[in-house]
Tab-separated table of C-alpha atoms in Angstrom:
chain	number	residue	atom	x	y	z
A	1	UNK	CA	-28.267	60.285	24.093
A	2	UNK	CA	-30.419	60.778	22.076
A	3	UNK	CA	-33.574	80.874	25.274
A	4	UNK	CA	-35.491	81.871	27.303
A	5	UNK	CA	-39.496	82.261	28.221
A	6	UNK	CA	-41.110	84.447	26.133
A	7	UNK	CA	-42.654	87.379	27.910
A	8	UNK	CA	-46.560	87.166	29.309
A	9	UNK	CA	-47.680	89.557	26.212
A	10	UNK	CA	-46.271	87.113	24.138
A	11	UNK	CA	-47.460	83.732	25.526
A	12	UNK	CA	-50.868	85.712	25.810
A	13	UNK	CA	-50.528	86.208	21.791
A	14	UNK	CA	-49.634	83.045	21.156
A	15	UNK	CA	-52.952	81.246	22.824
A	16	UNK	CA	-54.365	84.416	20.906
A	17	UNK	CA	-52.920	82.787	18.018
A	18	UNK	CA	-54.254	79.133	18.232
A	19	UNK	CA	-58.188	80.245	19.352
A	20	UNK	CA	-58.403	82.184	16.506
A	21	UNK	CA	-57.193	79.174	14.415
A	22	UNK	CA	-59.667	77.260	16.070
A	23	UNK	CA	-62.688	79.860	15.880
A	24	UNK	CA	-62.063	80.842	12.225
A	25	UNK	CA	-62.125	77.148	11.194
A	26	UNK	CA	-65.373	76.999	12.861
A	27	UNK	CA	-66.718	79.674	11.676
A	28	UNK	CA	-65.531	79.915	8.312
A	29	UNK	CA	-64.333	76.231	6.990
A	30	UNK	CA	-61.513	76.688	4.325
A	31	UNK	CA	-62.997	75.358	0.900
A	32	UNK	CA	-59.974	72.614	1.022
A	33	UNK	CA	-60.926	69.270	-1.001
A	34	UNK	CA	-60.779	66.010	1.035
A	35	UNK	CA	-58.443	63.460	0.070
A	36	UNK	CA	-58.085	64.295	-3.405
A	37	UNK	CA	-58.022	62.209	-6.459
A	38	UNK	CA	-55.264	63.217	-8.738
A	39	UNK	CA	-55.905	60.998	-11.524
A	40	UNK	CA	-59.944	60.075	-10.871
A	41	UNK	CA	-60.953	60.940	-14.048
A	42	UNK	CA	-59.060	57.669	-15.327
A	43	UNK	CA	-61.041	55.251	-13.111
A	44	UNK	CA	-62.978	53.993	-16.111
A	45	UNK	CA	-60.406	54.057	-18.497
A	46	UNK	CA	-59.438	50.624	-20.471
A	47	UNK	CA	-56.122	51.045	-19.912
A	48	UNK	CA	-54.339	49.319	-16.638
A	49	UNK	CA	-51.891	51.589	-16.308
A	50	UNK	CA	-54.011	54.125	-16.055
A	51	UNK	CA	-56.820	52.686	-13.845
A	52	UNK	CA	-53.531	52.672	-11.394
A	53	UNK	CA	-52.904	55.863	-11.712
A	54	UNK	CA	-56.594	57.183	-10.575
A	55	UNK	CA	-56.018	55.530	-7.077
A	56	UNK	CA	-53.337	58.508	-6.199
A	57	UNK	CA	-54.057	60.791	-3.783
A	58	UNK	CA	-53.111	63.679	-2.156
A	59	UNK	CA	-53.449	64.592	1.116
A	60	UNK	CA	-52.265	67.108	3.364
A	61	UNK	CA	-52.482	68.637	7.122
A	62	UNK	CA	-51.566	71.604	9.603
A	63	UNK	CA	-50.589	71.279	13.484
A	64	UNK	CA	-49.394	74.003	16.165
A	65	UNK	CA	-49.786	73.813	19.285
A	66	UNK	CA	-48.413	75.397	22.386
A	67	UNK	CA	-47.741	74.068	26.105
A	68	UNK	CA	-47.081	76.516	29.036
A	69	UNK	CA	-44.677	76.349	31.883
A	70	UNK	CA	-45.663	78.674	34.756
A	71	UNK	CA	-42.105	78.275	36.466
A	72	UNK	CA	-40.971	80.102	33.133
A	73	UNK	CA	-37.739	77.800	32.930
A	74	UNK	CA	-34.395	79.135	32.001
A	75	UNK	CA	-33.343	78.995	29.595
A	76	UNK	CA	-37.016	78.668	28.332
A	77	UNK	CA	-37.482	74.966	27.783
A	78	UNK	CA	-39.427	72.292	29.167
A	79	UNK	CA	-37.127	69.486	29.957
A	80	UNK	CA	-37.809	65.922	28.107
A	81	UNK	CA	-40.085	67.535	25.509
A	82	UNK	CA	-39.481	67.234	22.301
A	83	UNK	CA	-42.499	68.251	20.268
A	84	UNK	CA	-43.538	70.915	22.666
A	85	UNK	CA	-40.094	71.808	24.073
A	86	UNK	CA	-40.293	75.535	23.899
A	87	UNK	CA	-41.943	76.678	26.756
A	88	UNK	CA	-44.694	79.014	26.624
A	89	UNK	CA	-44.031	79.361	22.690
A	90	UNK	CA	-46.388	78.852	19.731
A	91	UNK	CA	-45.095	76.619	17.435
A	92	UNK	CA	-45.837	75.217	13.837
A	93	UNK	CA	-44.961	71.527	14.085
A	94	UNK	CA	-45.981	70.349	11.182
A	95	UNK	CA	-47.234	71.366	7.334
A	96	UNK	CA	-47.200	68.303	5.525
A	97	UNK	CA	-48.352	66.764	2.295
A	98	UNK	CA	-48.624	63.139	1.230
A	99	UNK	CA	-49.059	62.043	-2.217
A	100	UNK	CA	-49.367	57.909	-2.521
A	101	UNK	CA	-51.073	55.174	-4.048
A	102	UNK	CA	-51.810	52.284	-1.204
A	103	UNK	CA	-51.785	49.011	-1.446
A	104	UNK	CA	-54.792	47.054	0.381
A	105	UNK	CA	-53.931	43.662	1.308
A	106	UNK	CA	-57.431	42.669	1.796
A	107	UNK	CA	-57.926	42.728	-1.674
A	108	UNK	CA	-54.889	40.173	-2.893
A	109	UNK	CA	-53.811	39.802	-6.124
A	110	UNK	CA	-50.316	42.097	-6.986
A	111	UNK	CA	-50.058	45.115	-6.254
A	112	UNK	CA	-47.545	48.283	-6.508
A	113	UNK	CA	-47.718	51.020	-5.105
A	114	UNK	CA	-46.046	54.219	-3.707
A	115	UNK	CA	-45.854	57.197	-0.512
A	116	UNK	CA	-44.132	60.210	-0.506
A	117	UNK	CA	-45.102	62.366	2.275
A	118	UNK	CA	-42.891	65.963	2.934
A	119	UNK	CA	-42.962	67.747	6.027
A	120	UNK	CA	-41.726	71.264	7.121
A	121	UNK	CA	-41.333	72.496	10.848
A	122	UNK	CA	-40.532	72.436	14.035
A	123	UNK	CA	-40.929	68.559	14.650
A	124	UNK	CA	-38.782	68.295	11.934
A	125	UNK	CA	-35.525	68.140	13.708
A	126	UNK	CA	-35.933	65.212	15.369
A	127	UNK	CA	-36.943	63.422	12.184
A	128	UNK	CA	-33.715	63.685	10.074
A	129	UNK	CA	-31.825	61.415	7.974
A	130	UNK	CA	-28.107	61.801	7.992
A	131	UNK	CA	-26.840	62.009	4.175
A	132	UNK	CA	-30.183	62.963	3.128
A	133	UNK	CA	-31.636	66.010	4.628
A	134	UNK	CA	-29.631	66.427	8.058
A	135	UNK	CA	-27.186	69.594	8.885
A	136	UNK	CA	-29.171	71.574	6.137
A	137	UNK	CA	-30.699	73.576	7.964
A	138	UNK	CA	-30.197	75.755	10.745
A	139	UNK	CA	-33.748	77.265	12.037
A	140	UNK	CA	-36.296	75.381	14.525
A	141	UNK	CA	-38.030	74.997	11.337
A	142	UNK	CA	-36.756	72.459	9.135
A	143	UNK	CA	-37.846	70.405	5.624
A	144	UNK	CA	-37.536	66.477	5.231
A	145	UNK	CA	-39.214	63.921	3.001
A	146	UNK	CA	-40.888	62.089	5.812
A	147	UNK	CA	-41.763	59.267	3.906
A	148	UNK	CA	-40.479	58.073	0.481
A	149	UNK	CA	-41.105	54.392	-0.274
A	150	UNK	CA	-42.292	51.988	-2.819
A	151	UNK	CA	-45.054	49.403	-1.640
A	152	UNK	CA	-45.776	45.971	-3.194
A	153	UNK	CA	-48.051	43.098	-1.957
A	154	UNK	CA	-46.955	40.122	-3.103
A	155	UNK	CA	-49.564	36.981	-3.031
A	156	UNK	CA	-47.241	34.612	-1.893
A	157	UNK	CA	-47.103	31.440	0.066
A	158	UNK	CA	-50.172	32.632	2.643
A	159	UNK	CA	-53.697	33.841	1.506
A	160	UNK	CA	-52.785	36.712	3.183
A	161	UNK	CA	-49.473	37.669	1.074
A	162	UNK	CA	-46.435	39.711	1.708
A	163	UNK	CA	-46.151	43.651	1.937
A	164	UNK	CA	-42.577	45.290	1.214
A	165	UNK	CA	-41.779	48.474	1.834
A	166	UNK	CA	-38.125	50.310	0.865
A	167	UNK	CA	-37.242	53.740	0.799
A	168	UNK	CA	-36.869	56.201	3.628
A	169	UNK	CA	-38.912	54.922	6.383
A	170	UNK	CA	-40.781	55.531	9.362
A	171	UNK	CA	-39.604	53.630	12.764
A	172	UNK	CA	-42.661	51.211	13.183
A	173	UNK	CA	-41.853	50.595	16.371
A	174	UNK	CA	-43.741	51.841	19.910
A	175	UNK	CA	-47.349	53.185	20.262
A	176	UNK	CA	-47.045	57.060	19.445
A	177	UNK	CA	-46.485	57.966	16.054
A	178	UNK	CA	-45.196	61.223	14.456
A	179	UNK	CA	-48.802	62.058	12.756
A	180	UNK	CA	-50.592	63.958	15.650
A	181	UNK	CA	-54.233	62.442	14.034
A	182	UNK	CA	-53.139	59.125	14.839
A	183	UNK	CA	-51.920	59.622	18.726
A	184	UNK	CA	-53.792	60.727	22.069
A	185	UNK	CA	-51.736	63.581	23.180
A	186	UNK	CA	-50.245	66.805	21.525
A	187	UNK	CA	-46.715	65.618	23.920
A	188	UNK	CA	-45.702	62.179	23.435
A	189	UNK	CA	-44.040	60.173	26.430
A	190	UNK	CA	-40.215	59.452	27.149
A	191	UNK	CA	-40.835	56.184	25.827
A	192	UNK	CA	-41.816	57.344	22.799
A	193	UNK	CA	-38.853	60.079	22.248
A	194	UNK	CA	-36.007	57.957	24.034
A	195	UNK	CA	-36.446	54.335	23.583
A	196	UNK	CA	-37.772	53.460	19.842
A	197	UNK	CA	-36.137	55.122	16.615
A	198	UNK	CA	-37.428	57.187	14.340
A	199	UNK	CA	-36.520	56.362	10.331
A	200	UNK	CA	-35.012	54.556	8.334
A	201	UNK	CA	-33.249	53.629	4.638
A	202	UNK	CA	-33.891	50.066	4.703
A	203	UNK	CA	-36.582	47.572	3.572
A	204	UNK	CA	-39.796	46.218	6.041
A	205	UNK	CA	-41.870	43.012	5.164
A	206	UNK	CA	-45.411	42.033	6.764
A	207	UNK	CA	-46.076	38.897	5.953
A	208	UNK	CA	-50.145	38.122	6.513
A	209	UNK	CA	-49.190	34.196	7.597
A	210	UNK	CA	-52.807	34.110	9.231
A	211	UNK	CA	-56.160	36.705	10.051
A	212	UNK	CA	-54.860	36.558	13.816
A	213	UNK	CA	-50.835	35.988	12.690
A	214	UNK	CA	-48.926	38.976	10.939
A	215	UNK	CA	-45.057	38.477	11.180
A	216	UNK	CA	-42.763	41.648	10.566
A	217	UNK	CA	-39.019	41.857	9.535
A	218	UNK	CA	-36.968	44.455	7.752
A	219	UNK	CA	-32.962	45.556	7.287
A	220	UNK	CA	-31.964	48.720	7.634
A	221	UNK	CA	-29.037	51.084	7.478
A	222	UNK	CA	-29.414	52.220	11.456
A	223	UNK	CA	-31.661	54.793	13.085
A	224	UNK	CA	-31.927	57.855	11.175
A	225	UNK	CA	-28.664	57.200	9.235
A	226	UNK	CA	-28.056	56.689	5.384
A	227	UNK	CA	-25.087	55.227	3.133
A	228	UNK	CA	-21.242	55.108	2.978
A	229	UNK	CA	-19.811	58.740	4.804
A	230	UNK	CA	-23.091	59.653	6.402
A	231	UNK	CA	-23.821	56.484	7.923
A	232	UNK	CA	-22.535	56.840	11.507
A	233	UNK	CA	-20.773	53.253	11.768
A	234	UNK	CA	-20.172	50.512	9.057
A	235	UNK	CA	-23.055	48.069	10.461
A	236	UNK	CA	-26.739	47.367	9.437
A	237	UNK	CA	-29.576	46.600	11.829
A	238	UNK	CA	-33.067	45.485	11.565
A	239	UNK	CA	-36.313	44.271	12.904
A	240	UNK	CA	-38.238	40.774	13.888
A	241	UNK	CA	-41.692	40.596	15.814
A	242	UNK	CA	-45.200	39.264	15.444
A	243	UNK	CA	-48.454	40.592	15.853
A	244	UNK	CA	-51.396	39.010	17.293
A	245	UNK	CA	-54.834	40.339	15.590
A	246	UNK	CA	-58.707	40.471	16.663
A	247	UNK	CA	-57.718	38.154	19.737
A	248	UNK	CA	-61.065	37.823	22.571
A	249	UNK	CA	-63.498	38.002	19.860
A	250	UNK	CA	-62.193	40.545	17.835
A	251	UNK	CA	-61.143	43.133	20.990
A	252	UNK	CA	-57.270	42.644	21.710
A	253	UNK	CA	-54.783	42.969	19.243
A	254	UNK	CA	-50.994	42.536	20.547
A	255	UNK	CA	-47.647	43.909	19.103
A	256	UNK	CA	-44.087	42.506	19.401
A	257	UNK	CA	-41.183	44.121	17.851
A	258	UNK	CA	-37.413	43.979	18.356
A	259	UNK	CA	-34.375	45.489	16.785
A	260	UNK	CA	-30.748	44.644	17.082
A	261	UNK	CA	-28.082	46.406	15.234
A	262	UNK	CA	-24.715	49.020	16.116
A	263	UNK	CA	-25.766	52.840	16.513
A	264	UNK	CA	-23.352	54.750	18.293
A	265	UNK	CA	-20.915	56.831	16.123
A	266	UNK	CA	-17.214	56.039	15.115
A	267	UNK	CA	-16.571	59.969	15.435
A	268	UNK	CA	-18.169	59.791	19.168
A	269	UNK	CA	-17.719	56.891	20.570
A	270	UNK	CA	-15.301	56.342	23.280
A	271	UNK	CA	-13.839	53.166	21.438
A	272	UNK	CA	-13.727	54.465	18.281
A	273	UNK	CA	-14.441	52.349	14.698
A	274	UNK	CA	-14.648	49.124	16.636
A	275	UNK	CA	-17.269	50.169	19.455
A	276	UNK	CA	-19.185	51.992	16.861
A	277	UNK	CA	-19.468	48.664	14.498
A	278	UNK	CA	-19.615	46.235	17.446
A	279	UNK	CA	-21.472	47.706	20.199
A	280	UNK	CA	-24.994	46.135	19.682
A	281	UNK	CA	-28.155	48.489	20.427
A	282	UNK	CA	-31.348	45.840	21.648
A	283	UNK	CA	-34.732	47.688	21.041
A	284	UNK	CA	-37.775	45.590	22.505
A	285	UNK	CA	-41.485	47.198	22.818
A	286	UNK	CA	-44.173	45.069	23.216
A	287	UNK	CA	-47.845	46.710	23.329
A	288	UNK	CA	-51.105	45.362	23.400
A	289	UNK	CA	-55.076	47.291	22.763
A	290	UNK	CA	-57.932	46.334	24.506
A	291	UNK	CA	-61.401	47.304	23.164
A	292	UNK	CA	-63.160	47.019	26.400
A	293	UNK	CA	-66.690	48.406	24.424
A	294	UNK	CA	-67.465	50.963	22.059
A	295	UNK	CA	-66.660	54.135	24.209
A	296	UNK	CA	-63.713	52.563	26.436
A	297	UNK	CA	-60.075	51.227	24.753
A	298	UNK	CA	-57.040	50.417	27.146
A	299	UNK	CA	-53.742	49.946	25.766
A	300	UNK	CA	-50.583	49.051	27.734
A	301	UNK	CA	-46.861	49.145	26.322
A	302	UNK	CA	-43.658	47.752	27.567
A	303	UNK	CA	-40.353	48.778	26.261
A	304	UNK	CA	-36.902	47.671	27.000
A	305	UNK	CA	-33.554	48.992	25.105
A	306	UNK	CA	-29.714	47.909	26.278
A	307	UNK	CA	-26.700	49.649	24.404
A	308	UNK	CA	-23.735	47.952	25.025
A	309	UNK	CA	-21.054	50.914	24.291
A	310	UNK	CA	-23.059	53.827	24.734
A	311	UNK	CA	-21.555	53.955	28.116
A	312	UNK	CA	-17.990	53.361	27.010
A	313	UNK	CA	-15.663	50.921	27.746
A	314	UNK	CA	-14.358	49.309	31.121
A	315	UNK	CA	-10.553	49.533	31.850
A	316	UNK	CA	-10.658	45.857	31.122
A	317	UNK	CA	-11.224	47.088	27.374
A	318	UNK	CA	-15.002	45.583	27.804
A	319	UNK	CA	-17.834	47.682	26.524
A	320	UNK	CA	-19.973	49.521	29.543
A	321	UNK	CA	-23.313	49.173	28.787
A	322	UNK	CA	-26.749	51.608	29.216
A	323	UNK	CA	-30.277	50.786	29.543
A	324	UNK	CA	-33.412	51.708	30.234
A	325	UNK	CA	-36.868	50.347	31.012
A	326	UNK	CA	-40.244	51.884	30.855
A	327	UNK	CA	-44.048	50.997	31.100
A	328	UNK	CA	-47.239	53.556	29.660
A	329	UNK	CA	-50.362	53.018	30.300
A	330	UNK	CA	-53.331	54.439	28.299
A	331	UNK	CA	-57.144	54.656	28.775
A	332	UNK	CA	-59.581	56.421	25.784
A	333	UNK	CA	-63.526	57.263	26.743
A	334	UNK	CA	-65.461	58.212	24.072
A	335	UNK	CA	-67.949	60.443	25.711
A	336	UNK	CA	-70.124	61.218	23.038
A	337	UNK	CA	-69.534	61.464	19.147
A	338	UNK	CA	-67.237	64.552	18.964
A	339	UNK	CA	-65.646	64.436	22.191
A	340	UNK	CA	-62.680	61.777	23.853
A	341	UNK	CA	-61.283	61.922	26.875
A	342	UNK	CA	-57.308	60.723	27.215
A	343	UNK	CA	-55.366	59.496	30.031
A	344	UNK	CA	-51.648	58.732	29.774
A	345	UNK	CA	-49.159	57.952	32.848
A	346	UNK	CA	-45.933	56.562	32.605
A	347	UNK	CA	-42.604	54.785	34.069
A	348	UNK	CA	-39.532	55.845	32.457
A	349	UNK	CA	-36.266	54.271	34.405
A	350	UNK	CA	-33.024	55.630	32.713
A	351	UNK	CA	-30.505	53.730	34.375
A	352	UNK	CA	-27.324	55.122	33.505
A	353	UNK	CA	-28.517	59.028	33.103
A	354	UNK	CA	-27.636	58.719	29.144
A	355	UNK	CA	-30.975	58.207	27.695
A	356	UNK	CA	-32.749	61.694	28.501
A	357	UNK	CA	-31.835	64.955	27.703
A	358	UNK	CA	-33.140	67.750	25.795
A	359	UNK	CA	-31.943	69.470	22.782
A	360	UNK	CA	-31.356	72.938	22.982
A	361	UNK	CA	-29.716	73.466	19.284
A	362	UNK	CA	-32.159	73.414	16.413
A	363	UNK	CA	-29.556	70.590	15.341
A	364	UNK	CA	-28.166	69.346	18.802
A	365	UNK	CA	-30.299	65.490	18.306
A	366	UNK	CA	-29.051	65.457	14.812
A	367	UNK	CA	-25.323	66.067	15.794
A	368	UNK	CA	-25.699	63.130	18.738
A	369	UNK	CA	-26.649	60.710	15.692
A	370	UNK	CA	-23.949	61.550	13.727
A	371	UNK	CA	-21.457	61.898	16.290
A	372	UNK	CA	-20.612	65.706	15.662
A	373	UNK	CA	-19.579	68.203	18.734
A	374	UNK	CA	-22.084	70.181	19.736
A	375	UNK	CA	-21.890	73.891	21.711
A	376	UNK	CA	-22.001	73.399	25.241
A	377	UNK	CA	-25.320	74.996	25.656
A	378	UNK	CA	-27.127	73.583	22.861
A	379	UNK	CA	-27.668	70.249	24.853
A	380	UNK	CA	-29.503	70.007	28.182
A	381	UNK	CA	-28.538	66.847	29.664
A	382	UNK	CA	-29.855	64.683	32.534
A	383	UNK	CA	-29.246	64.529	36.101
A	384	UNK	CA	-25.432	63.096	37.179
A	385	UNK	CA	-25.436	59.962	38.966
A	386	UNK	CA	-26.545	56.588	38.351
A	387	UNK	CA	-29.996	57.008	37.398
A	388	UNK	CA	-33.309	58.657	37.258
A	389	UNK	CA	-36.552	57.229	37.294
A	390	UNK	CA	-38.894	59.364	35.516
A	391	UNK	CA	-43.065	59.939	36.482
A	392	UNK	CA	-45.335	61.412	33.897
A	393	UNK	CA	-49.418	61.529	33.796
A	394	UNK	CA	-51.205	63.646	31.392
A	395	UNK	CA	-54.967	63.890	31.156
A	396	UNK	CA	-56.926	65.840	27.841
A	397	UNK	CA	-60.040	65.481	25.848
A	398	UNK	CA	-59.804	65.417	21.933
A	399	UNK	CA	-62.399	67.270	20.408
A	400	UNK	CA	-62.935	66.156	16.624
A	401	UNK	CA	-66.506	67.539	14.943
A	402	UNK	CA	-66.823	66.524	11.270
A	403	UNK	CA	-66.783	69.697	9.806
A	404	UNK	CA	-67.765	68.729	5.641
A	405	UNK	CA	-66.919	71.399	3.718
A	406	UNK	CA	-64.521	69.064	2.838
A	407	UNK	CA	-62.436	68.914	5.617
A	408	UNK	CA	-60.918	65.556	6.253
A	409	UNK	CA	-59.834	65.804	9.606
A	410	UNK	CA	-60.348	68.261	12.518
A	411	UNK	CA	-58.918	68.466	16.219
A	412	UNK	CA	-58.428	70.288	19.048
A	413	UNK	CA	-56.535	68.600	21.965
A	414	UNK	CA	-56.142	70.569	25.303
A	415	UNK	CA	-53.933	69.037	27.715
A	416	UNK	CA	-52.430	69.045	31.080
A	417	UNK	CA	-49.533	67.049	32.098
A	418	UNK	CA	-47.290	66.629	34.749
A	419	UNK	CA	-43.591	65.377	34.712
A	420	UNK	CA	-41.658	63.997	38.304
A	421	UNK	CA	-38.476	62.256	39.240
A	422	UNK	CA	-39.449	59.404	41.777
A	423	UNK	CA	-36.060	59.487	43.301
A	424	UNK	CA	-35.149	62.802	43.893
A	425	UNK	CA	-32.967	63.939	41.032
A	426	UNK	CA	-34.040	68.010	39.520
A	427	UNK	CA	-33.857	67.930	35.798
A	428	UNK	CA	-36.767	69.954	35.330
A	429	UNK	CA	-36.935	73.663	35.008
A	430	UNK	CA	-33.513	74.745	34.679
A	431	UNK	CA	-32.424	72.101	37.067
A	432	UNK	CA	-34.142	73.827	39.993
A	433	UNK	CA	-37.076	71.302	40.158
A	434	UNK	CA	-37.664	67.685	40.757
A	435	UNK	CA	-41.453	68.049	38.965
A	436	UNK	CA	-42.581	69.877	36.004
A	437	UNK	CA	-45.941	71.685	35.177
A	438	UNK	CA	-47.438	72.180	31.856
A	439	UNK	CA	-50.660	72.305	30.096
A	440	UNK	CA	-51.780	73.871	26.213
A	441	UNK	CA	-52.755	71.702	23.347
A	442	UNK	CA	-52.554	71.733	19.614
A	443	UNK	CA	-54.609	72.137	16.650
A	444	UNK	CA	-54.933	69.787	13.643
A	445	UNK	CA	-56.288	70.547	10.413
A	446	UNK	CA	-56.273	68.632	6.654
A	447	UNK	CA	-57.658	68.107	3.687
């Protein structure tokens, strides 16, 4: 659903490349300016409208990283990767820049406000919007606006209020999100590639009811699809779920969220218009945190999605339907004030062999949202049959100094993970391999 291995002399340059990003930073801190204040100057001022402005900021960050493959797959990718899916390749994921003016809900009272966040590179592709900024480029790296919404807290009906957010979206859905600072792991897990979406054109509410009760619901156009032509079927979708906050004195906090709503495309699907605007898509992920003290967090997340066309339809004219069902587990030990250790392992269970595959073509994911034919070789799919259940386990440390200087944020993240089917099937490496070997890391730097 949703090139070979570079020579040793290059894969040699390219961990060249990312210790002397990390040494020079040391070394040598850029004279960047943390979080800055566009407008701070008219903090005092007597006029509202200009006391509003002086809470814009700007922000922005760096991340490459690099993950190695010793069995040098061909052609040179590492199956079921997405941010790191050149093997034994440096890449620039991200270059991004936010400017926005939050909203704080703690502080009540109305409030507008604003984000608009562009990104450029290589993790770029995945994060598309059809209509807006999909099929215009061609390279592994690509430009979108990431973000571009309007906020407004509304004190209504609760103490607590209402938040709305519209404009182009991110998913809120699963665990793992696309900012590296705010996840474990340079890779993210299957679950987190295959079985939540990634943005929207739509609308999101939070509505504070309680401190422990926040209930979330939100319309939407479909996964990374727009209006009219470039919408990939003629049906909305959206979200309902609840979270649970500071539950066991102020330790556990628990996240529900479900989505319902067509997704397949009428150019694609094997019914046509109808299956596209009639074959419902049923997202569920429910994760929950555990602070177990102040240097040991557990957090465990079950997901669930069911496509009822994506499989096509029955000679009985009834829709075939897909699924698949996962379960990732993750463990974070601070070990001293710079320095976390990570553990991640996961279930992944795609049922019907239609959930995983990797995407060779800079715009191969892009053209399975829309519906558009693709080359034969710019898609990798899965194993044949009637299933795979995927293994994965990957173990890192996160190392995170405060550098002043006025850095904002600072990382290094070496990993090592390791990918297996549990029932025999070879996706990995060309198809040759039932397990997969990888280890690098990234960098992260902002201001």
């Amino acid at each position: 659903m949703k090139k070979r291995g570079m020579r040793t002399a290059g894969f040699r340059s390219g961990i060249g490349c990312i210790t002397a990003l990390a040494v020079g930073v040391l070394l040598d801190p850029p004279q960047a300016h943390a979080q800055v204040s566009v407008f701070k100057s008219m903090e005092k001022s007597d006029s509202t409208f200009a006391r509003w402005l002086s809470g814009i900021t700007l922000t922005g960050q760096v991340e490459g990283g690099i993950m190695a493959n010793p069995a040098r797959p061909q052609p040179g990718y590492n199956f079921g990767d997405f941010f790191a899916d050149h093997a034994n390749q440096v890449q620039l994921n991200q270059a991004e820049f936010t400017l926005q003016k939050a909203i704080d809900p703690s502080k009540g009272g109305y409030q507008v406000g604003f984000t608009l966040e562009g990104m450029y590179g290589s993790d770029a592709r995945y994060y598309q919007i059809l209509g807006v900024s999909a099929h215009e480029w061609n390279a592994r790296y690509q430009l979108i606006p990431a973000q571009a919404h309007a906020d407004v807290h509304l004190p209504w009906a609760t103490k607590g209020g209402l938040d709305m957010h519209a404009g182009i979206l991110q998913a809120p859905m699963g665990v793992e999100t696309l900012d590296p600072t705010t996840r474990p792991f340079y890779t993210i897990a299957y679950t987190s590639e295959y079985s939540v979406p990634f943005q929207h054109i739509g609308a999101m509410f939070n509505w504070h009811v309680t401190d422990m009760i926040d209930v979330t619901f939100g319309l939407d156009t479909g996964n990374q699809t727009s209006f009219g032509r470039s919408d990939n079927n003629n049906a909305p979708a959206g979200y309902f779920g609840i979270n649970l906050n500071n539950l066991a004195h102020g330790k556990l906090n628990i996240i529900e969220l479900s989505r319902v709503g067509p997704e397949n495309s009428r150019y694609s699907s094997a019914g046509g218009r109808y299956e596209a605007d009639h074959a419902e898509r049923f997202w569920n992920d429910i994760n929950a945190t555990y602070a177990v003290n102040d240097r040991l967090t557990l957090t465990g997340e079950f997901n669930y999605i069911h496509d009822e066309g994506l499989n096509g339809i029955r000679s009985n004219g009834n829709f075939k339907a897909a699924d698949a069902e996962s379960f990732v587990s993750f463990l974070s030990y601070k070990i001293n004030k710079v320095l976390t250790f990570n553990y991640r392992g996961e279930i992944y269970r795609d049922n019907n062999n239609l959930m995983v595959a990797t995407f060779i073509g800079n715009n191969a994911y892009m053209d399975g949202i829309s519906g558009r034919a693709s080359r034969g070789d710019a898609l990798m799919p899965g194993p044949g049959g009637h299933g795979t259940t995927y293994g994965e386990m990957t173990l890192g440390v996160t190392y995170k100094p405060d550098l002043g200087h006025h850095v904002r944020v600072f990382m290094l993240r070496p990993e090592v993970r390791f990918d297996r089917s549990l029932n025999g099937t070879t996706p990995f490496n060309g198809g040759r391999n039932n397990g997969m070997f990888t280890f690098g890391g990234d960098a992260v730097i902002g201001f």
